[in-house]
mmCIF file of C-alpha atoms and ligand atoms in Angstrom:
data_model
loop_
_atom_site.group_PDB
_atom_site.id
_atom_site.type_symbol
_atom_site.label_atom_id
_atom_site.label_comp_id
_atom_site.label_asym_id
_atom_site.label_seq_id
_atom_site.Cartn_x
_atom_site.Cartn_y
_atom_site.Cartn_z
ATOM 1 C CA UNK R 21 -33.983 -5.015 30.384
ATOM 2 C CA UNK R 22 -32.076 -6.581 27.458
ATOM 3 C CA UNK R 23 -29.603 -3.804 25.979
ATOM 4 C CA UNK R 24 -30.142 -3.317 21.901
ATOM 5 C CA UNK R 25 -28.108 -0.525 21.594
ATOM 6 C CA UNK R 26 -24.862 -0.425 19.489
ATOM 7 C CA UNK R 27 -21.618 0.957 19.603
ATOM 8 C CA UNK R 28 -21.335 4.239 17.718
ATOM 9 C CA UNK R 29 -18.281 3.492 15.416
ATOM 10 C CA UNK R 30 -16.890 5.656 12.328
ATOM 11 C CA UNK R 31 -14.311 4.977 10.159
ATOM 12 C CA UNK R 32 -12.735 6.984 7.333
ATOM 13 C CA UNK R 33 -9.899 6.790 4.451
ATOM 14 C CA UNK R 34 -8.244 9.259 2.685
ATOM 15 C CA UNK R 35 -7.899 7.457 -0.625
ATOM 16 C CA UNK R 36 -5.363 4.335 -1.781
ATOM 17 C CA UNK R 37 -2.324 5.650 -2.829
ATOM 18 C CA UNK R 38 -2.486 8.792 -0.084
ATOM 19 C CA UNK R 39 -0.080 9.952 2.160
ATOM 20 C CA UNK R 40 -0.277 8.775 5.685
ATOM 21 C CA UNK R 41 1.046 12.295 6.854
ATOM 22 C CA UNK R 42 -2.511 13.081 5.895
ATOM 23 C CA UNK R 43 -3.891 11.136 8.516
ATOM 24 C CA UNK R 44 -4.532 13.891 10.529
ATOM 25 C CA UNK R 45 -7.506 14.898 7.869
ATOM 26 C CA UNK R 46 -8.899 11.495 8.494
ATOM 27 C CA UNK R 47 -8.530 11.825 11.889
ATOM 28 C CA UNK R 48 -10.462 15.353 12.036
ATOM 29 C CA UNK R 49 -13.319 13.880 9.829
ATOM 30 C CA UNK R 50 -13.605 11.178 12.325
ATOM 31 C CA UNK R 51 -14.256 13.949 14.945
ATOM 32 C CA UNK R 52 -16.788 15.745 12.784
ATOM 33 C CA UNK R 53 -18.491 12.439 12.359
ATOM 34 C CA UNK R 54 -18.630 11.339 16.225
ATOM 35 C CA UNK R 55 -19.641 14.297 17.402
ATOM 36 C CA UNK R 56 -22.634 14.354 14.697
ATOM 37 C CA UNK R 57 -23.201 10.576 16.244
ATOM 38 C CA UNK R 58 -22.915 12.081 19.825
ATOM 39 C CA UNK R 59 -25.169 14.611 19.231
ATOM 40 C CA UNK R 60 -27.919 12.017 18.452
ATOM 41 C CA UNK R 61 -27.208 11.972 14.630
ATOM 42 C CA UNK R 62 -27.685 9.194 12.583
ATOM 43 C CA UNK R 63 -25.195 6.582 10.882
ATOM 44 C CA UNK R 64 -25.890 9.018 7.260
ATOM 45 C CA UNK R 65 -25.272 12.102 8.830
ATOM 46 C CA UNK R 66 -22.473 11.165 10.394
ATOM 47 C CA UNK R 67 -20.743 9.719 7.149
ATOM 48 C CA UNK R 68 -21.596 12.909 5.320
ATOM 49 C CA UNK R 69 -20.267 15.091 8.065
ATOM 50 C CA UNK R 70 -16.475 13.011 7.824
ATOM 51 C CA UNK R 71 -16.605 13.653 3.997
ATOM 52 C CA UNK R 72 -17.643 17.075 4.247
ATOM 53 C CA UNK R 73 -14.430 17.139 6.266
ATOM 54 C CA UNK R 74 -12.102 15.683 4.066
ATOM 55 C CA UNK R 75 -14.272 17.795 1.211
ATOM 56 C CA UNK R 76 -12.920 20.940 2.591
ATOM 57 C CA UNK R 77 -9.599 20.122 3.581
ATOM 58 C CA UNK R 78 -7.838 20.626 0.020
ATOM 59 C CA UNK R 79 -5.040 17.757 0.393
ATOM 60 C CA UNK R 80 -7.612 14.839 -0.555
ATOM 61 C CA UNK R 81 -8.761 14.372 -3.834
ATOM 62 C CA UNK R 82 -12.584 15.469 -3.562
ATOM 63 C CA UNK R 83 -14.045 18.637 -3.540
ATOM 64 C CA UNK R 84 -11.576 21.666 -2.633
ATOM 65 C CA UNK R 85 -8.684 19.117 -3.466
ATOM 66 C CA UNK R 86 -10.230 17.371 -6.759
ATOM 67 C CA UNK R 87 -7.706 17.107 -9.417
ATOM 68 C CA UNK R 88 -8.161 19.079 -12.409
ATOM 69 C CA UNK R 89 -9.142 17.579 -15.806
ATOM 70 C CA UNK R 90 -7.088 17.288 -18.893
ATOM 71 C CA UNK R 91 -7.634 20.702 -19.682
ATOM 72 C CA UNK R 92 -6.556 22.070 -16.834
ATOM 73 C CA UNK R 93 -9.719 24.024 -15.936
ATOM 74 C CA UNK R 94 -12.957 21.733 -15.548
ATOM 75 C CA UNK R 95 -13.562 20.125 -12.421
ATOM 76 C CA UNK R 96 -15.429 17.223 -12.561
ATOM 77 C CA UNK R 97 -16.739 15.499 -9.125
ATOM 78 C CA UNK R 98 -18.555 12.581 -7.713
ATOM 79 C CA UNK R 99 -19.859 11.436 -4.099
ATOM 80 C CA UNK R 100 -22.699 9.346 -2.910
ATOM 81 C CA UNK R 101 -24.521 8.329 0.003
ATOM 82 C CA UNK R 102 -26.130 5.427 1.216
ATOM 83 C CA UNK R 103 -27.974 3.726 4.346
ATOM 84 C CA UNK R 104 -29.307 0.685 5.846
ATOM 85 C CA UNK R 105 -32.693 2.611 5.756
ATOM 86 C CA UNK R 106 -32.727 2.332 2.187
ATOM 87 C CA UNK R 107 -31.189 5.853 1.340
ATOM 88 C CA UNK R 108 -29.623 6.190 -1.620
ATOM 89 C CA UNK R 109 -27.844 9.027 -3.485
ATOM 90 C CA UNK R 110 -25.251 10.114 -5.963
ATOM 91 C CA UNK R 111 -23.723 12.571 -8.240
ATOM 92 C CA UNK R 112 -21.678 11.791 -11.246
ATOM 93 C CA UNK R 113 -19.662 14.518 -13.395
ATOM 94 C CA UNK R 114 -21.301 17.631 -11.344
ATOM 95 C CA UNK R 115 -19.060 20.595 -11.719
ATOM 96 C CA UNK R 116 -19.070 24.034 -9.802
ATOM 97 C CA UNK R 117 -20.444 23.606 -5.773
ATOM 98 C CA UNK R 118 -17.636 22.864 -2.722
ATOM 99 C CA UNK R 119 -19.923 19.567 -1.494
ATOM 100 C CA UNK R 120 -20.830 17.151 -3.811
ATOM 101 C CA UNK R 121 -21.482 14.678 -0.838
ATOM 102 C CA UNK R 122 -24.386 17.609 0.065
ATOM 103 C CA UNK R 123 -25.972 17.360 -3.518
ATOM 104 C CA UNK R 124 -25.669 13.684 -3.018
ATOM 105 C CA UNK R 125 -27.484 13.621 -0.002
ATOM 106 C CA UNK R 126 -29.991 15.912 -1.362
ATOM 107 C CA UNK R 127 -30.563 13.565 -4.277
ATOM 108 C CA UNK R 128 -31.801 10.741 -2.098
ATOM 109 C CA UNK R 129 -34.602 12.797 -1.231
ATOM 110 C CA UNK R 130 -35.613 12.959 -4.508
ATOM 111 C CA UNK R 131 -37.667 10.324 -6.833
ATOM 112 C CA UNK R 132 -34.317 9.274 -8.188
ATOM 113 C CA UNK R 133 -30.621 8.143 -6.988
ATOM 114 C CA UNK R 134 -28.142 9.732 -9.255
ATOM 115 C CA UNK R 135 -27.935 12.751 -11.169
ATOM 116 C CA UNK R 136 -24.801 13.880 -13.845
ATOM 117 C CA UNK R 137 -23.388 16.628 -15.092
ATOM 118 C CA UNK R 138 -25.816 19.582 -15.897
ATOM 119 C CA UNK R 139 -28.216 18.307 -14.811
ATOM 120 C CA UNK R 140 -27.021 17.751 -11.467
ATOM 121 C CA UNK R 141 -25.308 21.012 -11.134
ATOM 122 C CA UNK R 142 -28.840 22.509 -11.936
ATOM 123 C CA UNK R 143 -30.740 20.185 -9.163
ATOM 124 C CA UNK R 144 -28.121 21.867 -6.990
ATOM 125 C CA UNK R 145 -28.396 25.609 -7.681
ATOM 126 C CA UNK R 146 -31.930 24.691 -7.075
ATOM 127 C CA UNK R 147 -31.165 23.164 -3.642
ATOM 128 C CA UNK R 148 -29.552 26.491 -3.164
ATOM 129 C CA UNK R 149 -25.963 25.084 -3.172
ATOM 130 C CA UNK R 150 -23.978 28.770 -4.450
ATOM 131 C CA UNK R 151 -21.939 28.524 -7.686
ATOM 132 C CA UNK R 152 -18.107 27.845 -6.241
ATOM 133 C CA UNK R 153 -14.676 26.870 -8.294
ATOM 134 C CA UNK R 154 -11.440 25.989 -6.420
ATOM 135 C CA UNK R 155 -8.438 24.550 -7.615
ATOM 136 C CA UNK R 156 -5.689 23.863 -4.594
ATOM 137 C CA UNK R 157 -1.978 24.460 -5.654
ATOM 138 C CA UNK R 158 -1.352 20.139 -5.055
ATOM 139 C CA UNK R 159 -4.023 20.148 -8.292
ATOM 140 C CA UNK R 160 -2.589 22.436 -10.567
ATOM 141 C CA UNK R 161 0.964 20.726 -9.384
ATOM 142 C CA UNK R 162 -0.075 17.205 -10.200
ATOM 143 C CA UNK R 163 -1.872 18.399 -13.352
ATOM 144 C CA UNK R 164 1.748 20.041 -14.785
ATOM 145 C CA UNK R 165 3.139 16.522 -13.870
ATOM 146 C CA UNK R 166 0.511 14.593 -15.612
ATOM 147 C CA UNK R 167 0.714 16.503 -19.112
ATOM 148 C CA UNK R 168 4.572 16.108 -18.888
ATOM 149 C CA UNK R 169 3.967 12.558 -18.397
ATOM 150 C CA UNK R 170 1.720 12.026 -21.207
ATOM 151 C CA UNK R 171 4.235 13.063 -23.984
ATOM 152 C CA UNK R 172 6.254 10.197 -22.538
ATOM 153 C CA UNK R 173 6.234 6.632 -22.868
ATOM 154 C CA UNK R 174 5.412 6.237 -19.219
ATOM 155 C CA UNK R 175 1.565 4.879 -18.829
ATOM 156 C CA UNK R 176 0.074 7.101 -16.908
ATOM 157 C CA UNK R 177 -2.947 4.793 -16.068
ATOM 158 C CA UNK R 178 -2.075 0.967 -15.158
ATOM 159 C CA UNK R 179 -2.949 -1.037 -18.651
ATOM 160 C CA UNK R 180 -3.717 2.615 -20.590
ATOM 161 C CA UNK R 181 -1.222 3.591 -23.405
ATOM 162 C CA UNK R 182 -1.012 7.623 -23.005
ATOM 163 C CA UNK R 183 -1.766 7.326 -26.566
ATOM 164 C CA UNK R 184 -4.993 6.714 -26.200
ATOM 165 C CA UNK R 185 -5.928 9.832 -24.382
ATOM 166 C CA UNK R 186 -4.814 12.014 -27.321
ATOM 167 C CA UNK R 187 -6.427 9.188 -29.591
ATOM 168 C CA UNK R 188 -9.989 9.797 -27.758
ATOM 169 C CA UNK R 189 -9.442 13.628 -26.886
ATOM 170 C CA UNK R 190 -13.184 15.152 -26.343
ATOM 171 C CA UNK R 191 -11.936 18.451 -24.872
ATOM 172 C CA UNK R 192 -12.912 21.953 -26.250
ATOM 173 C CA UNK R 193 -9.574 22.683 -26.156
ATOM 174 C CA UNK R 194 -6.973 20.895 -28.057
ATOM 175 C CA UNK R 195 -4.218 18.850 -25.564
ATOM 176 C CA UNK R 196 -1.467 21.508 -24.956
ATOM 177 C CA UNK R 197 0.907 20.033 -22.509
ATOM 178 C CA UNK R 198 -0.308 16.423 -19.096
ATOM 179 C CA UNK R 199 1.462 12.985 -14.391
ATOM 180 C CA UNK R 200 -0.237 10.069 -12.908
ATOM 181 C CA UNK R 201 -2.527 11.069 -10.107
ATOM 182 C CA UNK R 202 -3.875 8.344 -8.280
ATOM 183 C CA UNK R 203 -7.727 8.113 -8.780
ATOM 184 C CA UNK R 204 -8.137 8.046 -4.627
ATOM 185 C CA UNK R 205 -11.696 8.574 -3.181
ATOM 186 C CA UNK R 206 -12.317 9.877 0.300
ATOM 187 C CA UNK R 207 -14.737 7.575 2.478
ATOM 188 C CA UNK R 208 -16.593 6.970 5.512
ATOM 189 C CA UNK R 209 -18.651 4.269 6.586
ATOM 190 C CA UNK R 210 -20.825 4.454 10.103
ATOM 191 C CA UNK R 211 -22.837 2.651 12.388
ATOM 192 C CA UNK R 212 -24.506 4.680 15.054
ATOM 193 C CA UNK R 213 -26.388 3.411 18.437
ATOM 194 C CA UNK R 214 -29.461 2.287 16.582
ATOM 195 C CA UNK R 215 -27.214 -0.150 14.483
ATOM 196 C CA UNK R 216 -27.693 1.860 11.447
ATOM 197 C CA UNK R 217 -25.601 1.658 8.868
ATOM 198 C CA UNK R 218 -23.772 4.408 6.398
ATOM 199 C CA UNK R 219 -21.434 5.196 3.744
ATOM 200 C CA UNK R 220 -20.645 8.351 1.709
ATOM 201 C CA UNK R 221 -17.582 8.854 -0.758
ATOM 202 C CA UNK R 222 -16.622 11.272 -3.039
ATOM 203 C CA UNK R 223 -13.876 11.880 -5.552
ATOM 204 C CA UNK R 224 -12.348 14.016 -7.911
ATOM 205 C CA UNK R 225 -11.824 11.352 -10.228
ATOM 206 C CA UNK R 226 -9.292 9.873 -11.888
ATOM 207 C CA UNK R 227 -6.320 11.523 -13.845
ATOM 208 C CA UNK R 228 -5.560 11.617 -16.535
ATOM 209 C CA UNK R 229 -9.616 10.489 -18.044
ATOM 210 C CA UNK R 230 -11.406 11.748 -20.861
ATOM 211 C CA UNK R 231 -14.322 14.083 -20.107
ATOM 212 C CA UNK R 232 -17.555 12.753 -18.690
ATOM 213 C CA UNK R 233 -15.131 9.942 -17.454
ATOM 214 C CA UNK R 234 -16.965 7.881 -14.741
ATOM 215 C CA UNK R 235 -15.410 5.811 -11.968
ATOM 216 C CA UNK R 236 -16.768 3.732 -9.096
ATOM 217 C CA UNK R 237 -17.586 6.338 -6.471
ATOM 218 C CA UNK R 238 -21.502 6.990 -7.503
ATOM 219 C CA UNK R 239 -22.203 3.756 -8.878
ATOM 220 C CA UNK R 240 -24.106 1.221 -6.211
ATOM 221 C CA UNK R 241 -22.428 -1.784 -5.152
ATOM 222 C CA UNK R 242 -19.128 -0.592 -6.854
ATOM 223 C CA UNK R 243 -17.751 2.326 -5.200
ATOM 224 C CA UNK R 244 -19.927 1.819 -2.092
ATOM 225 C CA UNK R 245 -23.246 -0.357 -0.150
ATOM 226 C CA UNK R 246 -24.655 -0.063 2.785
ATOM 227 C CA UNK R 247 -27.189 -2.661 4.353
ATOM 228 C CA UNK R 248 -28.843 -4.292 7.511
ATOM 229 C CA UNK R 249 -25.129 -5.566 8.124
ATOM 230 C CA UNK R 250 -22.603 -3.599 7.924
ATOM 231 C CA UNK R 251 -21.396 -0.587 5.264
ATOM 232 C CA UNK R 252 -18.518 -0.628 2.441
ATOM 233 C CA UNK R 253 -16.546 2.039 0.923
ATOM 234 C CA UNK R 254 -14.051 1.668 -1.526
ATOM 235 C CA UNK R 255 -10.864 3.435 -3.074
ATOM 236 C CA UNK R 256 -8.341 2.994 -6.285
ATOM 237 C CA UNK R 257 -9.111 2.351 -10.336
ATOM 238 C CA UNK R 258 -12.869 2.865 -10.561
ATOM 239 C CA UNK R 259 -12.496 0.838 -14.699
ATOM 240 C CA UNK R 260 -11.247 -2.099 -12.123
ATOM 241 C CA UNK R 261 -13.109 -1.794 -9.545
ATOM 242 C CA UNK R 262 -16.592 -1.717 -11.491
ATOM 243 C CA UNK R 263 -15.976 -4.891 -12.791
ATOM 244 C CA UNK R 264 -16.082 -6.991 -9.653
ATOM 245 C CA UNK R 265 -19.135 -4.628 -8.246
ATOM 246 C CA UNK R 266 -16.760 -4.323 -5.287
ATOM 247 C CA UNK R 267 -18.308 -2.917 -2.661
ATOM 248 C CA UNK R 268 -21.363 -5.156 -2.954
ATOM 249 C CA UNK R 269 -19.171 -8.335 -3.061
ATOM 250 C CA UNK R 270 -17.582 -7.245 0.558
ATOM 251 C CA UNK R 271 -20.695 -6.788 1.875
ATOM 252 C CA UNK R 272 -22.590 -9.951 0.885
ATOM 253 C CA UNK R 273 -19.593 -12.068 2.685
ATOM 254 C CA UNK R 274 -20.085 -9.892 5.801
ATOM 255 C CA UNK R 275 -23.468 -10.280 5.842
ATOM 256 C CA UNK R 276 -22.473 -14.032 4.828
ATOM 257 C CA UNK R 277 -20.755 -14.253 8.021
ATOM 258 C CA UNK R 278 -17.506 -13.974 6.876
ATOM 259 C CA UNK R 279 -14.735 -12.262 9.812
ATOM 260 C CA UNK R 280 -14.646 -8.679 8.330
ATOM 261 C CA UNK R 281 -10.637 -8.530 7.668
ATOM 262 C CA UNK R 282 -11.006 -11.666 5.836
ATOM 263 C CA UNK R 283 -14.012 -10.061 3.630
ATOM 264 C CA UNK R 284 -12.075 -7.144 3.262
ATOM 265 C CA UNK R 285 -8.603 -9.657 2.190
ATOM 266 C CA UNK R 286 -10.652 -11.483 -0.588
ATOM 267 C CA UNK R 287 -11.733 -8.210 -2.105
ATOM 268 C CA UNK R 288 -8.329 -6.938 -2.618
ATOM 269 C CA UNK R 289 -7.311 -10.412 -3.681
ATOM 270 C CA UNK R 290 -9.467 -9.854 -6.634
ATOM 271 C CA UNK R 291 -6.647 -7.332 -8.022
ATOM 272 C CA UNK R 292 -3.816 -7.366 -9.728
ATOM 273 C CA UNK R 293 -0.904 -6.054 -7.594
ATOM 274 C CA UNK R 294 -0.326 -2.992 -9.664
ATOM 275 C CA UNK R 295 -3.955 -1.663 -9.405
ATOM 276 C CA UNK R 296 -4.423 0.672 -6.518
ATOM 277 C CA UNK R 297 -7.280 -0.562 -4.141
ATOM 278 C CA UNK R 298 -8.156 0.420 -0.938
ATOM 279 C CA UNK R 299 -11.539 -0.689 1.378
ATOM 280 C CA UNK R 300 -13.108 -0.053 4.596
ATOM 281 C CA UNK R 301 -16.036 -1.694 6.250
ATOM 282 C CA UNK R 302 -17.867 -1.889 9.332
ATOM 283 C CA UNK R 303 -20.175 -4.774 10.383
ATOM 284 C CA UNK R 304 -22.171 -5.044 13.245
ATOM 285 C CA UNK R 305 -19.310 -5.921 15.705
ATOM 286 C CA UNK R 306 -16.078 -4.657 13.775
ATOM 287 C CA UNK R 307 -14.577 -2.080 11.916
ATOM 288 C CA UNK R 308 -11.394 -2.313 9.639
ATOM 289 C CA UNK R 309 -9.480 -1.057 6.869
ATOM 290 C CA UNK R 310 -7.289 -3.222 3.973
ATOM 291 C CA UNK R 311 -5.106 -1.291 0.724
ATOM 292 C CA UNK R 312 -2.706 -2.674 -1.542
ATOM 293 C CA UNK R 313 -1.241 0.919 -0.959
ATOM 294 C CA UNK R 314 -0.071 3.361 1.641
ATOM 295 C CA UNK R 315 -4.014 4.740 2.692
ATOM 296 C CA UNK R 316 -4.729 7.500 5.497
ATOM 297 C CA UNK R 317 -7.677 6.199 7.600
ATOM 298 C CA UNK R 318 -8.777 7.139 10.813
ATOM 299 C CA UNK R 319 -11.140 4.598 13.076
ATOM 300 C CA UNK R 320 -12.953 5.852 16.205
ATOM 301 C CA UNK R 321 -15.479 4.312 18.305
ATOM 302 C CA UNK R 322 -17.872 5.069 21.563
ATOM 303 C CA UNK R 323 -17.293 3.185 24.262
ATOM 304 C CA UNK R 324 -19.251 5.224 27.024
HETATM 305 N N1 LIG X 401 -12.172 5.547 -7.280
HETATM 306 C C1 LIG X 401 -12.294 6.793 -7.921
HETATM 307 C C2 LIG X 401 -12.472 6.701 -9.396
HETATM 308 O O1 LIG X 401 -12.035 5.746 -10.046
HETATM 309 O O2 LIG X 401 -13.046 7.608 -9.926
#
């Protein structure tokens, strides 16, 4: 009998511009995502369970670890989901719960694919996701840095006079004191034995921003895409990375027929060397990883 099966294969980054002594969290979310896969979980539930992962862990920009806003209280957090079943869901601004990626996923069950700010965090109490606010020590840290920088001449954001933050300032609170955090994005992308295909990512967002400041992490085809051949996620300066609808692009020269590193090449080609960028992918036959940056990833695969 003719064997359709696939090999199970996950793959996961810890944002452009992270550490690779962080690997370790990639590496664990890569665990949490097999096993799902193992257990006879599907390509999206495997995704989610690697970003749930690197959610909780604290040293990653997304959920326990997302860096703090201008003010230096408000949280605000992004993640999606998607699948070659046609899944689809995201979160944009949502503020207060310890898995965005969760309210994401919840989201695609609804009639719609992305929910913001109140109204997301609302959808989520509903979904019975309790009230929870965490700030790590590496956030409050990089926050201190980031006001300092701001009162310097030092853009803190590639192309972005600091300037311009004060110029635009739509906090309650009036700018008191603000370093450069890289906007990184945690990420998984999946393909389990049924050749399914999945991605979740989710982010803190970028700092410094304005509030209500979107990136490319909830927005299809930017951030992420998922499809009959293959999944995308990406990493780095969501204002960039919108433009070129990213994630989309990758995919359409896998499914093109394009050699996956080479698909993954061209997209970072599209950038200017100073702009942080950072993909992973995973086709029907390969898996692999490209940055312009230092990125933790982790790939693991099935062979049994
Ligand atoms: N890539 C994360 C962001 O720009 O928000």
């Amino acid at each position: 009998m003719h064997d359709t099966r696939c090999r199970p294969a996950v793959l996961v980054h810890g944002g452009a511009g992270g550490s690779r002594q962080d690997e370790d969290g990639c590496v664990h979310a890569a665990e949490s995502a097999m096993a799902a896969l193992q257990r006879g979980e599907d390509a999206l539930a495997a995704a989610t369970a690697a970003v749930v992962t690197m959610e909780d862990d604290g040293r990653f920009n997304a959920g326990s670890g997302s860096v703090l806003c201008l003010d230096g209280l408000t949280v605000e957090m992004d993640a999606a989901v998607m699948d070659s079943r046609g899944r689809l869901g995201a979160v944009a601004c949502l503020q207060g719960v310890k898995n965005p990626i969760l309210v994401a996923l919840a989201v695609a069950a609804t009639p719609h694919w992305l929910l913001c700010g109140e109204g997301a965090e609302r959808f989520a109490r509903t979904r019975g996701f309790a009230h929870h606010y965490a700030v790590s020590e590496k956030s409050r840290n990089r926050h201190r840095q980031l006001i300092a920088q701001l009162h310097t001449d030092a853009a803190a954001t590639y192309d972005v006079d600091n300037q311009e933050f004060m110029r635009f300032w739509n906090y309650d609170k009036p700018i008191s004191a603000a370093v450069a955090t890289p906007c990184d994005t945690v990420g998984a992308v999946t393909r389990d034995i049924q050749g399914n295909f999945a991605v979740a990512g989710s982010t803190g967002g970028s700092a410094p921003s304005l509030l209500g400041r979107v990136g490319d992490t909830p927005i299809v085809g930017s951030g992420f895409y998922a499809g009959p051949f293959g999944a995308v996620a990406v990493t780095g300066l969501g204002e960039h990375i919108v433009r070129h609808l990213l994630a989309h692009t990758v995919y359409q020269a896998i499914a093109g027929g394009m050699p996956l590193a080479l698909a993954l090449q061209q997209g970072l080609d599209r950038f200017d060397a100073q702009i942080d960028i950072g993909l992973i992918a995973v086709s029907r036959t390969e898996a692999g990883s490209r940055s312009n940056r230092s990125m933790p990833t982790a790939l693991m695969t099935d062979d049994r």
